């Protein structure tokens, strides 16, 4: 993605009025130049200049037109050579008045760029010069599997996370994952703190310790046909042998897999800490164990169990079953909420009304439905009035393996094997996305109560007609974090109007527009004037004839481009002069 830009570029501007005798005053921070050049891999080095006429030119061209100014700037740039005799090439004008792009056909070092900018500043023909920095998205991890985690980066049908990470990464927040425990996966273990095995039944625990203990590692939950008795219809449960799920490891990785370590993927709140609480083993988990675990995870006291040194602000439960909320579970949830923990629950994978499944139907929880890569509710997800919000849960059945949720896993079929990354589907995968965003909110607003966190999640969610009965809609991480910080972006549309636009054949005219979050669509239209121009719309950088989000190439100046569900950030409306055009108007709404 290339749509998330800081409001102010880290520009290096040099006052053009500096005299030669004051050359030392025109300094450029070398380290900053190095940073900016690091992202510029164009085979050349580009700069942006704000051009001005020198004294002689001003005296002879008092009423200089834009075209004359551009011609003068082009002539200046193409004839400029610095002290190192590097040749400059004029590239194009910008929508900003008197701003132009120039280049040097050389990948400069930081020192060379510094010297070049100093020399041009002293020419007397530019008000300022700065590197034409290659802008990239911010806070995007380098982890190799991140590019496969569509459920994070996609701002229309995913969580819109990269921009949220500019403001919060979960640092200082603890999330308890009540599940099958965890494997010390190399991409997860760095964020694991404490933990406890809360399983009291020896068959369920499957680790040979004879009860609860401080080791929350997952020994595996593989079961054979009928090992857990019969189901409600009297049939053997399970109906066939099942391999170990490593479910808790996958869920915990979705919450807080480590970022920036050059391996695996990342978690939603990759700087948060995870307290694993083992409540599920062979055949599942007992309500009594789960209720105790809820209390313990939030910092409450459980008889016979040492206190939790890492009380959680967020509790994730990707578990459940049919039936009403039990009294014990509800009481435990009430206790956790009183202790300051928001409780996030998976709604269930039965494709039924979620009101019939617990603990998602308990009071005071955030009940989560699952969506696929198109933003639509998945066929397996539960739904209905008890759903609060939705999040990506994956849909491999409809769209293939890569449409699942990619997270930390294990190769073992029964007992633990080695680390791996795996795709899984389910509301179990959707819930930890919400738990992770709750952690981001908590970092952004440490005083936020469970009710406030839930309210922020709901009021900033994106409603979608394709996600029916999904509560308030698909959670938007950036909008949630910004609201928690009290800096919610504007939710209105855009309103751009430009008149009397012109360019000579072969030239580009670029207009940069900031599109706020919450815009459902916008339409760019051009009309009037004479000549033939083509309209290109592109997110994050100037459009070209081969790189664009939308293009319109009618044989005149009447063009239209519509963008649905645009990412918030800078968009460029680029007009290409197929033939010389003038007097053209442009609107965008």
XYZ file of C-alpha atoms in Angstrom, residues 109-516:
408
model
C 24.942 9.432 -2.299
C 23.797 11.586 0.589
C 26.917 13.733 0.284
C 26.418 14.243 -3.454
C 22.783 15.208 -2.945
C 23.811 17.652 -0.258
C 26.341 19.333 -2.513
C 23.930 19.432 -5.434
C 21.162 21.094 -3.422
C 23.607 23.593 -1.964
C 24.811 24.511 -5.456
C 21.315 24.934 -6.871
C 20.211 26.994 -3.876
C 23.037 29.391 -4.578
C 22.052 29.793 -8.238
C 19.524 32.468 -7.340
C 16.773 30.840 -9.399
C 15.033 28.667 -6.810
C 13.220 29.562 -3.646
C 13.642 26.046 -2.309
C 14.786 22.568 -3.254
C 14.022 19.241 -1.669
C 14.471 15.595 -2.457
C 11.533 14.068 -4.332
C 11.264 11.411 -1.694
C 9.971 7.956 -2.597
C 7.005 7.834 -0.232
C 5.978 4.493 1.119
C 3.443 3.325 3.599
C 4.419 3.709 7.241
C 4.780 1.058 9.943
C 4.640 -1.783 7.428
C 6.678 -4.675 8.801
C 9.429 -6.327 6.783
C 8.328 -9.800 7.875
C 8.163 -12.036 4.768
C 4.602 -13.299 5.294
C 3.108 -9.857 5.930
C 2.277 -9.440 2.250
C 0.057 -12.538 2.516
C -1.871 -11.144 5.464
C -4.512 -9.405 3.322
C -6.755 -9.235 6.352
C -4.544 -6.536 7.862
C -3.592 -4.166 5.068
C -6.756 -4.053 3.002
C -8.507 -0.837 4.019
C -11.792 -1.733 2.318
C -12.267 -5.372 3.350
C -9.547 -5.810 5.972
C -8.673 -4.005 9.188
C -6.930 -0.978 7.633
C -4.030 -1.619 9.995
C -0.862 -0.054 8.563
C -2.170 3.465 9.132
C -3.332 2.559 12.625
C 0.216 1.434 13.426
C 1.405 5.004 12.917
C -0.372 5.806 16.184
C -0.445 2.577 18.218
C 1.104 -0.889 18.081
C -0.168 -2.302 21.371
C 2.888 -1.324 23.395
C 2.262 -1.546 27.127
C -0.976 -3.534 26.740
C -1.527 -7.147 27.802
C -3.990 -9.462 26.069
C -5.053 -12.766 27.600
C -5.780 -15.543 25.115
C -8.006 -18.227 26.636
C -7.498 -21.178 24.326
C -5.500 -24.391 23.829
C -2.336 -22.794 25.175
C 0.572 -21.905 22.945
C 3.619 -23.294 21.240
C 6.805 -21.253 21.673
C 6.808 -20.321 18.003
C 9.814 -18.197 17.109
C 7.533 -15.501 15.697
C 5.389 -15.384 18.838
C 7.359 -16.369 21.922
C 9.007 -12.951 22.218
C 5.629 -11.470 23.144
C 4.516 -14.224 25.544
C 4.494 -13.331 29.249
C 3.480 -15.614 32.107
C 0.468 -17.795 31.471
C -1.268 -20.683 33.170
C -2.798 -24.056 32.425
C -6.248 -23.771 33.965
C -7.482 -27.215 32.840
C -8.468 -29.298 35.839
C -9.574 -32.535 34.157
C -6.797 -35.039 33.472
C -8.293 -36.363 30.212
C -8.739 -32.881 28.833
C -5.352 -31.576 29.906
C -3.373 -34.269 28.033
C -0.028 -33.195 29.485
C 0.420 -35.728 32.280
C 0.677 -33.186 35.086
C -2.548 -34.195 36.813
C -4.172 -30.783 37.012
C -3.587 -27.080 36.829
C -0.054 -25.767 36.585
C 1.980 -22.810 35.394
C 2.931 -24.351 32.039
C 0.530 -23.033 29.390
C 2.279 -24.711 26.478
C 0.027 -26.718 24.186
C 0.858 -30.468 24.193
C -1.645 -31.098 21.399
C -5.376 -31.822 21.370
C -5.557 -34.666 18.852
C -8.485 -37.038 19.414
C -9.644 -40.301 17.883
C -13.132 -41.161 16.662
C -15.508 -41.415 19.598
C -12.866 -40.537 22.186
C -15.067 -37.805 23.589
C -18.225 -39.907 23.810
C -21.323 -39.233 21.728
C -22.810 -36.065 20.350
C -26.367 -34.843 20.959
C -27.650 -37.243 18.339
C -25.961 -40.259 19.897
C -23.234 -40.471 17.253
C -19.546 -40.929 18.135
C -17.803 -37.641 18.792
C -15.720 -36.837 16.934
C -17.006 -38.723 13.952
C -13.440 -39.212 12.682
C -9.919 -38.863 13.996
C -8.694 -35.288 14.419
C -5.154 -33.980 14.407
C -4.004 -31.405 16.925
C -5.327 -27.964 16.055
C -2.664 -25.681 17.572
C -5.590 -23.311 17.731
C -4.298 -21.172 20.584
C -0.973 -20.581 18.850
C -2.736 -19.364 15.715
C -5.045 -17.080 17.708
C -2.206 -15.663 19.827
C -0.150 -14.971 16.704
C -3.040 -13.055 15.183
C -3.115 -10.881 18.280
C 0.590 -10.262 18.703
C 3.053 -12.116 16.497
C 6.377 -10.295 16.646
C 7.102 -7.673 13.965
C 10.378 -6.705 12.366
C 12.210 -9.952 13.094
C 12.537 -10.988 9.470
C 10.381 -14.077 9.795
C 6.756 -15.143 9.683
C 4.074 -12.500 9.763
C 2.904 -10.002 12.359
C 0.097 -9.622 14.851
C -2.580 -6.952 14.918
C -1.010 -5.480 18.066
C 2.542 -6.620 17.479
C 4.007 -4.760 20.453
C 1.410 -6.059 22.919
C 2.114 -8.920 25.309
C 0.079 -12.126 25.400
C -0.774 -14.066 28.534
C -1.750 -17.558 27.324
C -4.334 -19.278 29.506
C -4.900 -22.895 28.621
C -8.591 -23.783 28.952
C -9.111 -26.077 25.957
C -7.615 -29.530 25.547
C -8.856 -32.890 24.387
C -12.579 -32.729 23.670
C -12.797 -29.029 24.520
C -12.914 -27.116 27.787
C -15.079 -27.011 30.866
C -17.180 -23.950 31.663
C -15.840 -23.985 35.209
C -12.255 -23.840 34.011
C -13.111 -21.123 31.535
C -14.901 -19.011 34.144
C -11.921 -19.307 36.501
C -9.617 -18.374 33.684
C -11.620 -15.230 32.880
C -11.318 -14.046 36.456
C -7.644 -14.959 36.750
C -6.693 -13.363 33.447
C -8.167 -10.026 34.526
C -6.218 -10.018 37.783
C -8.848 -11.628 40.007
C -8.182 -14.273 42.619
C -8.671 -18.007 41.964
C -8.299 -20.441 44.831
C -5.216 -22.626 44.572
C -3.751 -20.610 41.719
C -1.034 -17.975 42.123
C -2.146 -14.468 41.203
C -1.594 -13.325 37.649
C 1.424 -10.976 37.596
C 0.345 -9.688 34.179
C -3.357 -8.743 34.413
C -4.908 -8.336 30.996
C -6.760 -5.309 29.677
C -8.178 -7.447 26.864
C -9.408 -11.045 26.989
C -9.928 -13.100 23.835
C -12.113 -16.211 23.813
C -12.283 -17.966 20.470
C -14.465 -20.684 21.898
C -18.097 -21.492 22.582
C -21.044 -23.805 22.189
C -24.781 -23.808 21.770
C -26.991 -22.730 24.627
C -27.641 -19.788 26.879
C -24.920 -17.931 28.701
C -24.170 -19.771 31.931
C -24.488 -17.934 35.212
C -20.889 -18.752 36.113
C -19.577 -17.408 32.844
C -21.632 -14.236 33.149
C -20.422 -13.638 36.682
C -16.828 -14.169 35.581
C -17.277 -11.735 32.718
C -18.769 -9.166 35.088
C -15.752 -9.591 37.356
C -13.317 -9.183 34.485
C -15.076 -6.047 33.288
C -15.001 -4.598 36.800
C -11.278 -5.299 36.769
C -10.972 -3.227 33.584
C -10.768 -5.962 30.948
C -12.794 -5.908 27.738
C -13.925 -9.410 26.732
C -13.899 -10.362 23.038
C -15.670 -13.543 21.907
C -16.005 -15.471 18.638
C -19.668 -15.771 17.669
C -19.443 -19.334 16.325
C -19.108 -21.178 13.031
C -22.533 -22.765 12.637
C -24.070 -20.294 10.204
C -26.898 -19.707 12.662
C -28.295 -16.943 14.826
C -25.559 -16.078 17.305
C -28.064 -15.533 20.120
C -28.119 -19.287 20.631
C -24.383 -19.620 21.285
C -22.377 -18.852 24.390
C -20.362 -17.087 25.647
C -21.004 -14.750 22.722
C -24.569 -14.243 23.953
C -23.441 -13.205 27.418
C -23.864 -9.574 28.443
C -20.959 -7.173 28.245
C -18.878 -8.987 25.627
C -17.834 -7.929 22.128
C -19.344 -10.644 19.944
C -17.557 -11.012 16.593
C -18.747 -12.272 13.212
C -16.384 -13.286 10.396
C -15.917 -11.846 6.918
C -13.996 -13.015 3.861
C -11.740 -11.150 1.422
C -14.645 -9.347 -0.252
C -15.934 -7.950 3.026
C -19.027 -10.140 2.957
C -20.038 -12.251 5.952
C -18.825 -15.825 5.472
C -21.336 -18.632 5.099
C -20.094 -20.340 8.260
C -20.263 -17.280 10.519
C -23.045 -16.891 13.034
C -25.030 -13.694 12.704
C -27.878 -11.687 14.171
C -28.749 -9.012 16.673
C -26.261 -10.231 19.284
C -23.315 -9.543 16.937
C -21.439 -6.366 17.787
C -18.860 -6.086 15.002
C -17.198 -8.124 12.271
C -13.595 -8.825 11.319
C -11.756 -10.953 8.761
C -12.077 -14.663 9.511
C -11.071 -16.085 6.151
C -12.996 -17.939 3.467
C -10.855 -20.628 1.860
C -13.919 -22.592 0.817
C -15.032 -19.838 -1.540
C -11.785 -18.132 -2.549
C -8.937 -20.584 -2.026
C -6.194 -21.107 0.526
C -4.706 -17.631 0.430
C -8.050 -16.127 1.466
C -7.643 -17.666 4.904
C -6.087 -15.999 7.935
C -2.334 -16.543 8.041
C -0.743 -16.888 11.467
C 1.643 -18.893 13.642
C 1.142 -22.656 13.739
C 2.879 -26.026 14.199
C 3.664 -28.982 11.937
C 2.805 -31.685 14.484
C -0.195 -33.907 13.738
C -0.521 -35.120 17.336
C 2.385 -33.948 19.490
C 4.322 -30.753 18.797
C 6.504 -30.532 15.719
C 8.271 -27.508 14.288
C 7.163 -23.944 13.663
C 5.223 -22.998 10.566
C 2.727 -20.441 9.299
C -0.734 -21.698 8.356
C -4.006 -20.400 6.951
C -7.123 -21.040 9.028
C -10.759 -19.945 8.806
C -13.350 -19.188 11.457
C -14.847 -16.700 13.825
C -11.999 -17.932 16.028
C -9.715 -16.053 13.644
C -11.971 -12.985 13.511
C -12.109 -12.471 17.287
C -8.334 -11.991 17.818
C -8.362 -9.299 15.139
C -10.782 -7.386 17.360
C -8.807 -8.200 20.502
C -5.735 -6.775 18.796
C -7.530 -3.572 17.810
C -8.833 -3.291 21.385
C -5.189 -3.376 22.498
C -4.357 -0.572 20.062
C -7.234 1.472 21.470
C -6.050 0.824 25.016
C -2.571 2.056 24.169
C -3.983 5.135 22.453
C -6.246 5.841 25.432
C -4.970 4.045 28.558
C -7.951 5.246 30.600
C -10.476 3.638 28.248
C -12.985 1.407 30.042
C -14.365 -1.829 28.550
C -17.531 0.028 27.582
C -15.537 2.830 25.927
C -13.443 0.355 23.968
C -16.556 -1.418 22.738
C -18.165 1.888 21.828
C -15.102 3.001 19.856
C -15.010 -0.293 17.967
C -18.672 0.043 17.036
C -18.897 3.733 16.205
C -15.874 3.639 13.884
C -16.774 0.376 12.117
C -17.520 0.423 8.388
C -21.077 -0.584 7.585
C -21.434 -2.829 4.554
C -24.473 -4.122 2.726
C -22.531 -7.293 1.922
C -22.064 -8.040 5.619
C -25.671 -8.365 6.710
C -26.439 -8.918 10.399
C -22.830 -8.113 11.250
C -23.573 -5.666 14.024
C -22.103 -2.226 13.339
C -19.941 -3.564 10.514
C -16.286 -4.262 9.775
C -13.888 -2.790 12.315
C -11.557 -0.053 11.016
C -8.361 -0.055 13.061
C -7.155 3.373 11.975
C -10.472 5.075 12.667
C -10.730 3.340 16.040
C -7.257 4.391 17.131
C -7.710 7.963 15.965
C -10.995 8.235 17.818
C -9.341 6.878 20.947
C -6.704 9.594 20.580
C -9.389 12.223 20.039
C -8.212 12.950 16.495
C -10.852 11.239 14.401
C -10.365 12.195 10.752
C -13.164 13.992 8.939
C -15.782 11.675 7.538
C -17.082 13.982 4.829
C -16.350 13.695 1.158
C -14.093 15.744 -1.073
C -15.023 18.861 -3.004
C -12.518 19.925 -5.644
C -13.096 22.481 -8.391
C -10.432 23.654 -10.860
C -10.958 25.819 -13.916
C -8.991 27.019 -16.932
C -6.589 24.072 -16.896
C -4.168 23.775 -19.800
C -1.096 21.881 -20.981
C 0.890 21.426 -24.156
C 0.915 18.162 -26.080
C 2.777 15.427 -24.222
C 2.723 17.251 -20.882
C 1.159 16.120 -17.598
C -0.779 18.295 -15.180
C -1.036 16.772 -11.689
C -3.453 17.738 -8.927
C -2.877 16.289 -5.450
C -5.936 15.860 -3.208
C -6.220 14.578 0.346
C -9.046 12.050 0.685
C -10.194 11.685 4.322
